[in-house]
CSV table of C-alpha atoms and ligand atoms in Angstrom, one decimal:
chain,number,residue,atom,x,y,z
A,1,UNK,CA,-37.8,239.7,23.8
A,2,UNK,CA,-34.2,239.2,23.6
A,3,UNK,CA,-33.7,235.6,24.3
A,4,UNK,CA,-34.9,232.9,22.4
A,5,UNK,CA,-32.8,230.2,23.9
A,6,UNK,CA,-35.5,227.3,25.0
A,7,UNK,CA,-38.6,229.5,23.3
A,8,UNK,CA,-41.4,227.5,21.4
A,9,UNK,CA,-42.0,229.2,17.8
A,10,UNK,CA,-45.2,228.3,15.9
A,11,UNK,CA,-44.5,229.1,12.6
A,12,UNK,CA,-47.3,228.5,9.4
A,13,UNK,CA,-46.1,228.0,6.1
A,14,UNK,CA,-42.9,226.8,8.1
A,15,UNK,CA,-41.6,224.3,5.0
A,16,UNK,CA,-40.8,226.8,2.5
A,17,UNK,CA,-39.6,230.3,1.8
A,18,UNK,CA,-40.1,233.1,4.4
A,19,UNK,CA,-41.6,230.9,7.0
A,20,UNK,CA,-38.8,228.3,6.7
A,21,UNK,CA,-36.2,230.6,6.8
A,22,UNK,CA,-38.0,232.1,10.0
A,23,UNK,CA,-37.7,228.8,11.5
A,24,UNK,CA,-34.1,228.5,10.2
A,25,UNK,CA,-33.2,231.8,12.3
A,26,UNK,CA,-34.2,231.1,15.1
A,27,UNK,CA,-33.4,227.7,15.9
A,28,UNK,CA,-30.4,228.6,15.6
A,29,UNK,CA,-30.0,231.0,18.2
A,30,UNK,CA,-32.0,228.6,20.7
A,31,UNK,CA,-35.7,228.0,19.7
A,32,UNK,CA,-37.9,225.0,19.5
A,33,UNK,CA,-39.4,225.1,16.4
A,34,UNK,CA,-42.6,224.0,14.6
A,35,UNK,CA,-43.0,223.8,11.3
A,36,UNK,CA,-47.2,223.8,10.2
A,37,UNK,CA,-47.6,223.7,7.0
A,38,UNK,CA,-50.2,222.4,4.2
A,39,UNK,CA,-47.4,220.3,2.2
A,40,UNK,CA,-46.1,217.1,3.9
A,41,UNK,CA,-43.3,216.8,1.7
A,42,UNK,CA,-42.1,219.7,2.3
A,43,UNK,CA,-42.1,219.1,5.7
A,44,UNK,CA,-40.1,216.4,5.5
A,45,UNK,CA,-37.7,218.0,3.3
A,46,UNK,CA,-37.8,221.1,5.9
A,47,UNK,CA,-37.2,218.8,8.7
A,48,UNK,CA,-34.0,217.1,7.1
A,49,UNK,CA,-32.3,220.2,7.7
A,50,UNK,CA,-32.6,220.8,11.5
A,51,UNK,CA,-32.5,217.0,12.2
A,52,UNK,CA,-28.7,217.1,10.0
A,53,UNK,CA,-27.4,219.8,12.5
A,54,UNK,CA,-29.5,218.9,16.0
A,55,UNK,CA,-31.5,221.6,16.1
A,56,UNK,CA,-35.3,221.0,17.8
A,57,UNK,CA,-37.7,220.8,15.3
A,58,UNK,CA,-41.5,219.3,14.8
A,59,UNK,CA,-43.5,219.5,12.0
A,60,UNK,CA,-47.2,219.5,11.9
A,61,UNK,CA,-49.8,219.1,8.9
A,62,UNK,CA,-51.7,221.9,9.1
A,63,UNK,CA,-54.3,223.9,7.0
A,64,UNK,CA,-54.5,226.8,8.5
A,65,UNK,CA,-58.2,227.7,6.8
A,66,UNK,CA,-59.0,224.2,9.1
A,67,UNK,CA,-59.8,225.9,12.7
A,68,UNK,CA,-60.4,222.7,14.4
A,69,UNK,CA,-56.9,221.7,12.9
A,70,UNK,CA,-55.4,224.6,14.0
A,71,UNK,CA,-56.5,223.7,17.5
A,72,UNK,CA,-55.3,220.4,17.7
A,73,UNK,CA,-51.9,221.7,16.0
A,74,UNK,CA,-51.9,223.8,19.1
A,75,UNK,CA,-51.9,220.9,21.4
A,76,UNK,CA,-49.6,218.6,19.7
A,77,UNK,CA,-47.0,221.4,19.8
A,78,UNK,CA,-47.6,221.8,23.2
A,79,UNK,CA,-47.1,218.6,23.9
A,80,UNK,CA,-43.9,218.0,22.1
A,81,UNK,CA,-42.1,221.2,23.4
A,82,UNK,CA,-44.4,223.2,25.8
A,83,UNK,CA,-46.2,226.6,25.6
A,84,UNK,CA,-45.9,229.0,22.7
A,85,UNK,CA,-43.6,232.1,23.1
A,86,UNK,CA,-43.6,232.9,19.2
A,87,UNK,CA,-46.7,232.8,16.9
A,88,UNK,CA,-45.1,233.2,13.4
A,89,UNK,CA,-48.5,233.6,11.1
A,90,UNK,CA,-46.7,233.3,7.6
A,91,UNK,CA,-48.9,231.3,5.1
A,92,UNK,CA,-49.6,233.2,2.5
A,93,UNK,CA,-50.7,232.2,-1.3
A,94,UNK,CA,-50.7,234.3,-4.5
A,95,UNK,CA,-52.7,234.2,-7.6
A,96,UNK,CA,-53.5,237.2,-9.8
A,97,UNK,CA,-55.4,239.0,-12.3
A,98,UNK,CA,-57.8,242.0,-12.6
A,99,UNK,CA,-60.9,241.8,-10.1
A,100,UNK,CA,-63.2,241.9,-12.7
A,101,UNK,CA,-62.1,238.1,-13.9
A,102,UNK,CA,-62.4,237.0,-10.5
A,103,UNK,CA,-64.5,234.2,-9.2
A,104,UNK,CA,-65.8,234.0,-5.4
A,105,UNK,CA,-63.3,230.8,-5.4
A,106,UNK,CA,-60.3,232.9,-6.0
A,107,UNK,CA,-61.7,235.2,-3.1
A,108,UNK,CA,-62.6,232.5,-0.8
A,109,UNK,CA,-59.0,230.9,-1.0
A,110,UNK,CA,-57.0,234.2,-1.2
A,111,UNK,CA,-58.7,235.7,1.7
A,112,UNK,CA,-59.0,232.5,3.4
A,113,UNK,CA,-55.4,231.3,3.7
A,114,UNK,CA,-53.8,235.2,4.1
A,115,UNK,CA,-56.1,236.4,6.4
A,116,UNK,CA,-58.3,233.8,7.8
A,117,UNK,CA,-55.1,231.6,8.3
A,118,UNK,CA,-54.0,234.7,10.5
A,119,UNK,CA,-57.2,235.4,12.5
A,120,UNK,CA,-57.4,231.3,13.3
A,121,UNK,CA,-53.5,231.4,14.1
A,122,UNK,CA,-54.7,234.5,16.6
A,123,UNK,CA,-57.4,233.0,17.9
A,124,UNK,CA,-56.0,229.9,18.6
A,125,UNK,CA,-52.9,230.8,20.2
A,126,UNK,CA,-53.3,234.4,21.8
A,127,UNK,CA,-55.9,233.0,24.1
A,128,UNK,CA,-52.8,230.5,25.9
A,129,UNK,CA,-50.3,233.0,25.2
A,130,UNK,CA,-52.2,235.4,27.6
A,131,UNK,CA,-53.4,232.7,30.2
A,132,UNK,CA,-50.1,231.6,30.7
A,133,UNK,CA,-48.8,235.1,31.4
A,134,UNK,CA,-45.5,235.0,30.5
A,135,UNK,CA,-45.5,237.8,27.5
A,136,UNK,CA,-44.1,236.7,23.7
A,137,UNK,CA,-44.5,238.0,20.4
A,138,UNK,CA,-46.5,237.6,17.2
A,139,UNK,CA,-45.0,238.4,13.6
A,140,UNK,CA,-48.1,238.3,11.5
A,141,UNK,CA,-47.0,238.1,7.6
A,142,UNK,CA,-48.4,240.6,5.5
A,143,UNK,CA,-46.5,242.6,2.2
A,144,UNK,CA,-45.8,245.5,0.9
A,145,UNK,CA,-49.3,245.0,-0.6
A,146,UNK,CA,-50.6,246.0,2.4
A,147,UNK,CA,-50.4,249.7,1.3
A,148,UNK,CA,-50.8,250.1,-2.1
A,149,UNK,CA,-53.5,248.5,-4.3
A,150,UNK,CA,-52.0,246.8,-7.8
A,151,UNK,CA,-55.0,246.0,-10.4
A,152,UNK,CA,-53.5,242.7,-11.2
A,153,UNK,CA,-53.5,241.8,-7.1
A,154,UNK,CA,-56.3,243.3,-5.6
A,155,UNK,CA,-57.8,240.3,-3.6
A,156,UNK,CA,-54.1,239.7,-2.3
A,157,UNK,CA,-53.7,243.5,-1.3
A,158,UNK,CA,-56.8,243.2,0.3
A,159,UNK,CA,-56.2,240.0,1.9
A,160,UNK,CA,-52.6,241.9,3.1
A,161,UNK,CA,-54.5,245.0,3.9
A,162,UNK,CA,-56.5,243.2,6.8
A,163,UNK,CA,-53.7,241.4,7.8
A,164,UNK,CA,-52.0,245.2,8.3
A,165,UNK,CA,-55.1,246.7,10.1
A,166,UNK,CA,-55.8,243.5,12.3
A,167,UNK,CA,-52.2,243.3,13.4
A,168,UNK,CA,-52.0,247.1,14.6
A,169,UNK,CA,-55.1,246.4,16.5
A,170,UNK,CA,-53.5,243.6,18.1
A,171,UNK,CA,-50.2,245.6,18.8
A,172,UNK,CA,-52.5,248.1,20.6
A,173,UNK,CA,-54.6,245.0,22.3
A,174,UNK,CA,-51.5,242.7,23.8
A,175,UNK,CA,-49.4,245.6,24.6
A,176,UNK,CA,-50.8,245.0,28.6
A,177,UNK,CA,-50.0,241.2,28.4
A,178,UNK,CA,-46.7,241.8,27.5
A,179,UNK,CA,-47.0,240.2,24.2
A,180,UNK,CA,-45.4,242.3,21.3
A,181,UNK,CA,-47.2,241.9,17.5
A,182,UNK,CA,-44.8,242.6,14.5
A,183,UNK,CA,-46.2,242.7,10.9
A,184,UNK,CA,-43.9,241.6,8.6
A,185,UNK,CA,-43.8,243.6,5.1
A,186,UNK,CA,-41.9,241.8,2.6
A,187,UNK,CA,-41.4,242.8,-1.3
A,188,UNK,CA,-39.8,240.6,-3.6
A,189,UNK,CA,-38.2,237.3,-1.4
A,190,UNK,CA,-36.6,234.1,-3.2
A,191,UNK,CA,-39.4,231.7,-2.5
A,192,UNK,CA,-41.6,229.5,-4.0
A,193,UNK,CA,-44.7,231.8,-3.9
A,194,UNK,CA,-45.2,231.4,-7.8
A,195,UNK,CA,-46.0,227.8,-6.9
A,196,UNK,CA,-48.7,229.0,-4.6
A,197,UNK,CA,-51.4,226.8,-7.3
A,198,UNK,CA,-50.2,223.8,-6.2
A,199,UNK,CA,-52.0,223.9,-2.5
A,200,UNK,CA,-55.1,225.3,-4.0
A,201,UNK,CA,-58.0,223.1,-2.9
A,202,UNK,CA,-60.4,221.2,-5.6
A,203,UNK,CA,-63.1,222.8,-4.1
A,204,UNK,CA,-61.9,226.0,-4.1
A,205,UNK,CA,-60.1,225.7,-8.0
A,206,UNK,CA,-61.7,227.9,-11.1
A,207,UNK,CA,-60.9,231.6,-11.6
A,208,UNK,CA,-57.6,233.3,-12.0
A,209,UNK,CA,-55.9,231.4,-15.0
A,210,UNK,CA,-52.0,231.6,-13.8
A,211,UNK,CA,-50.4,230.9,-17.4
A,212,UNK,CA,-46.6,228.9,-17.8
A,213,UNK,CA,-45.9,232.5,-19.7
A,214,UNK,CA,-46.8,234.0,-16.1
A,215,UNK,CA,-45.4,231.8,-14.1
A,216,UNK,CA,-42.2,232.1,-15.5
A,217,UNK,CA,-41.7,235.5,-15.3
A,218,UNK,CA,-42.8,235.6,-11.8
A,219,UNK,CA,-40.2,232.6,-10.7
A,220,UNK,CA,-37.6,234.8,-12.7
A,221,UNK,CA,-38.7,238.0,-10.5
A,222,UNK,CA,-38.8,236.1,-7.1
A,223,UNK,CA,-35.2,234.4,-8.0
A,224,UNK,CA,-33.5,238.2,-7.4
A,225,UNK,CA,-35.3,238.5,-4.1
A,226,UNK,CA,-34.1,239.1,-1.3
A,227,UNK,CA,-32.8,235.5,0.6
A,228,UNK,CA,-35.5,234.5,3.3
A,229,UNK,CA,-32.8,233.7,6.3
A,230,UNK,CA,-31.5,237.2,5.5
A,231,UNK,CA,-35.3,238.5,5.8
A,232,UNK,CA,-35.5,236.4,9.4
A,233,UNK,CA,-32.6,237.9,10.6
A,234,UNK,CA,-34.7,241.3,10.1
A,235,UNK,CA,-37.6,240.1,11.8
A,236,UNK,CA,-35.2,239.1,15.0
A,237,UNK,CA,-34.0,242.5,15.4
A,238,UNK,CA,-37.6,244.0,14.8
A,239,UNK,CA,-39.1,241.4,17.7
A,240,UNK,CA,-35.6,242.6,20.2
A,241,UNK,CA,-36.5,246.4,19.4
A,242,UNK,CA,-40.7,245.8,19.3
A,243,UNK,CA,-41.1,247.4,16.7
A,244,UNK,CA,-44.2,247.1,15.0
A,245,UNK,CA,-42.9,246.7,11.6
A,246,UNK,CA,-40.4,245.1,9.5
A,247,UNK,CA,-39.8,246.3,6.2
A,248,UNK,CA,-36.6,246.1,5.4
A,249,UNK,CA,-36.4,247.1,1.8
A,250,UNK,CA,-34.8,250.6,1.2
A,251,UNK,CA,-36.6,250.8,-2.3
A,252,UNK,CA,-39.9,250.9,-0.9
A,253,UNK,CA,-39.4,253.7,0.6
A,254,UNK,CA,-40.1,256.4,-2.3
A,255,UNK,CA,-43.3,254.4,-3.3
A,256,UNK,CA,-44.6,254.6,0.2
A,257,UNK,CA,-44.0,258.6,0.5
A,258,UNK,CA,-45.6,259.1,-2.8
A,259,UNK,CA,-48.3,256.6,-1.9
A,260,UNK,CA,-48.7,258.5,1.9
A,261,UNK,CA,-48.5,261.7,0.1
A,262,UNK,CA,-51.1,261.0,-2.4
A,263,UNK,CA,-53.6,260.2,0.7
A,264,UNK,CA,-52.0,263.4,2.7
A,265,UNK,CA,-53.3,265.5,-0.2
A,266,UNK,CA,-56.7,264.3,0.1
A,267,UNK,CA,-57.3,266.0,3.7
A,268,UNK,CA,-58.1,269.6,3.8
A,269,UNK,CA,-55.5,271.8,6.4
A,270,UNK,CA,-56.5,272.5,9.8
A,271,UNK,CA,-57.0,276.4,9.0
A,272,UNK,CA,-59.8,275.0,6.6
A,273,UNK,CA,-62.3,274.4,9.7
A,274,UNK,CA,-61.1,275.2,12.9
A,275,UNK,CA,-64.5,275.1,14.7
A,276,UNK,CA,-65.6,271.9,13.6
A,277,UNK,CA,-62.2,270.1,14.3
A,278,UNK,CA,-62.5,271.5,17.9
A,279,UNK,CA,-65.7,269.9,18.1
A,280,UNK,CA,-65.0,266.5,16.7
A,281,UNK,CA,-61.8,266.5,19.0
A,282,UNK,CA,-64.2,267.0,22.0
A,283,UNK,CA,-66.3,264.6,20.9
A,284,UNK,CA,-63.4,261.8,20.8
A,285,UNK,CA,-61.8,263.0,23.8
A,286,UNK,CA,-65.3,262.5,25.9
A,287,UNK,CA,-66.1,259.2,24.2
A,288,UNK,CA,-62.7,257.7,24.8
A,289,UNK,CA,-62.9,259.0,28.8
A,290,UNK,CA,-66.2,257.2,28.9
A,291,UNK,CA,-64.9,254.3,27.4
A,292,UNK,CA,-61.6,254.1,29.8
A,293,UNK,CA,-64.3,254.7,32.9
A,294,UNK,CA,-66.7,252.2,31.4
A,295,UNK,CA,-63.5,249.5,30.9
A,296,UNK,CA,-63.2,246.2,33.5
A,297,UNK,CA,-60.2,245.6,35.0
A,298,UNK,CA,-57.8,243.2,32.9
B,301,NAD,N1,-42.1,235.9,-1.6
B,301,NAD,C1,-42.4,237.2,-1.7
B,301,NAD,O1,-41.8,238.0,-2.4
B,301,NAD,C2,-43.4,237.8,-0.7
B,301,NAD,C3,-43.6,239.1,-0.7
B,301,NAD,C4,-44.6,239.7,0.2
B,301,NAD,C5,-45.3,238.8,1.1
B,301,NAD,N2,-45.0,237.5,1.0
B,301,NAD,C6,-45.8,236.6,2.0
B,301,NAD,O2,-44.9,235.8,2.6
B,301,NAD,C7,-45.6,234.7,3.1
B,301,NAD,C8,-44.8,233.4,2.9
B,301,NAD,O3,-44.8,233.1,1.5
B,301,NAD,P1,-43.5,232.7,0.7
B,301,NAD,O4,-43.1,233.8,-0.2
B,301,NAD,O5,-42.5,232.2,1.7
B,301,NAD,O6,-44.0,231.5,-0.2
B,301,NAD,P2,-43.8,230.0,-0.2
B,301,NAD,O7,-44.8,229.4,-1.1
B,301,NAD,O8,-42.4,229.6,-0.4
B,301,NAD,O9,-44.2,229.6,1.3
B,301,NAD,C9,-45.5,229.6,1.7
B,301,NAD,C10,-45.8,228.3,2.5
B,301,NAD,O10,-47.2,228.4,3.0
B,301,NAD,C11,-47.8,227.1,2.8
B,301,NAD,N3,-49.2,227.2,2.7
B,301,NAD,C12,-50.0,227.6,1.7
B,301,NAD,N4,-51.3,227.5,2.0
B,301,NAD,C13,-51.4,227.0,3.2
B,301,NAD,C14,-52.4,226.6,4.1
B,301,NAD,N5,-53.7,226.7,3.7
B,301,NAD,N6,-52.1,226.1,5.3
B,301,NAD,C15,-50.9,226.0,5.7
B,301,NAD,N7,-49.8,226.3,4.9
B,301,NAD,C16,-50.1,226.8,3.7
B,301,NAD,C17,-47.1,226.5,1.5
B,301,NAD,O11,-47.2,225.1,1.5
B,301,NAD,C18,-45.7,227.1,1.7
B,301,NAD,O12,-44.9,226.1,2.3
B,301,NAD,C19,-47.0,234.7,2.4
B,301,NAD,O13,-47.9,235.2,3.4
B,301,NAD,C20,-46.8,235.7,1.3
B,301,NAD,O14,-48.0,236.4,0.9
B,301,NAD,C21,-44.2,236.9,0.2
């Protein structure tokens, strides 16, 4: 996709940070934008930006754990500006500490606003995005979590982690439709992600303690990120090229070879067992034939 003038972008966690600057970036070059997010106020305070400079924007209430919500956010953004083009899934929450001090609460929400927030946004929206035929693209939010594991994160890298494997299956899934998927793999961004505690729900609270001492340093590291409308001007070239991810921070990228290599070493060479290899390649290559031959039409 190369033009967003008059496209409808769906964007969660649209008031703040990543998502907001998403929402920043492309309205400006032409989109109708919706802003779903948790926080009200930050809506408004979101909104106040576009509205000053007459750019199309709507916000919605949305939690995107609520799937019934997510469904009637849906409509009401239909209604307001038509059919979906861009499905930005970028909620995301953070709290941390070492798994063994972990409660099911701080699974439950974790998992449930960085990944199940992506699966509802998925199912909600792919199903209209492929009726109406017309292509588009999803950007599903993930991190540079998604490769490494961090003992003080590991129900956020996990949480990232899906979002990483469901989002190449989708890539490979839409492809046909026309529909490109991006997963978007920030590091550090200026945003209010250390504030994350503050949309936790009652029923979900106990668990990771996330101390002032903490939380300072954290707001500290995330103030030397990098800006989010710089980030969204990454994720608009990534969506014009298709590419399937955006990581645009150079300093990741000795971390990932080490990490890559680490995992590399753990596979014997192809000399090791050339007999079996031949057989397990057979194997695939029959089972996928059978699959294509056994596949409906569209
Ligand atoms: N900031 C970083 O350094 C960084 C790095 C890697 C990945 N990320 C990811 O980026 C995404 C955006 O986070 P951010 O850094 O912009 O933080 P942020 O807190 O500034 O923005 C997140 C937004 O999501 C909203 N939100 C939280 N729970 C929600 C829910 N249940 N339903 C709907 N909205 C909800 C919040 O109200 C907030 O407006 C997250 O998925 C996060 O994991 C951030």
């Amino acid at each position: 996709m190369h033009d967003f003038k008059g496209k409808m972008a769906f964007i969660t966690g649209g008031a703040s940070g990543i998502g907001l600057g998403q929402a920043q970036v492309f309205s400006q070059v032409g989109a109708k934008v919706v802003l779903a997010d948790i926080r009200p106020d930050r809506i408004e305070l979101a909104l106040a930006w576009f509205h000053d400079r007459g750019l199309p924007a709507h916000g919605i209430h949305l939690d995107v754990t609520d799937r019934a919500a997510f469904e009637r956010a849906a409509d009401e953004a239909e209604r307001v500006f038509g059919a979906i083009d861009l499905l930005f899934n970028t909620a995301g929450v953070a709290a941390f500490g070492p798994l063994h001090k972990a409660s099911y609460a701080d699974y439950d929400w974790i998992m449930g606003v960085n990944f199940g927030g992506v699966v509802n946004g998925i199912q909600t929206f792919v199903p209209r995005m492929i009726a109406r035929g017309c292509g588009g693209h999803v950007v599903n939010t993930a991190s540079v979590a998604a490769f490494y594991g961090s003992d003080v994160a590991g129900i956020y890298c996990a949480s990232k982690f899906a979002v990483r494997g469901l989002s190449e299956a989708l890539h490979q899934s839409l492809a046909k439709y026309g529909i490109g998927v991006s997963i978007l793999c920030p590091a550090n961004v200026n945003t209010r992600i250390p504030e994350s505690g503050t949309t936790r729900p009652a029923h979900l609270r106990g668990g990771y303690e996330m101390d002032e001492t903490l939380l300072v340093s954290l707001r500290k590291l995330h103030k030397r990120g990098m800006d989010p409308e710089v980030l969204a001007k990454h994720v608009k070239t990534a969506i014009e090229r298709g590419d399937l991810y955006v990581i645009p921070f150079p300093e990741e990228r000795e971390p990932l070879s080490r990490s890559f290599a680490r995992i590399l070493e753990c596979i014997p060479p192809e000399s090791s067992d050339p007999a079996g290899i031949a057989a397990r390649r057979a194997a695939a290559a029959e089972f996928a034939r059978e699959r294509q031959a056994q596949r409906p039409a569209r």
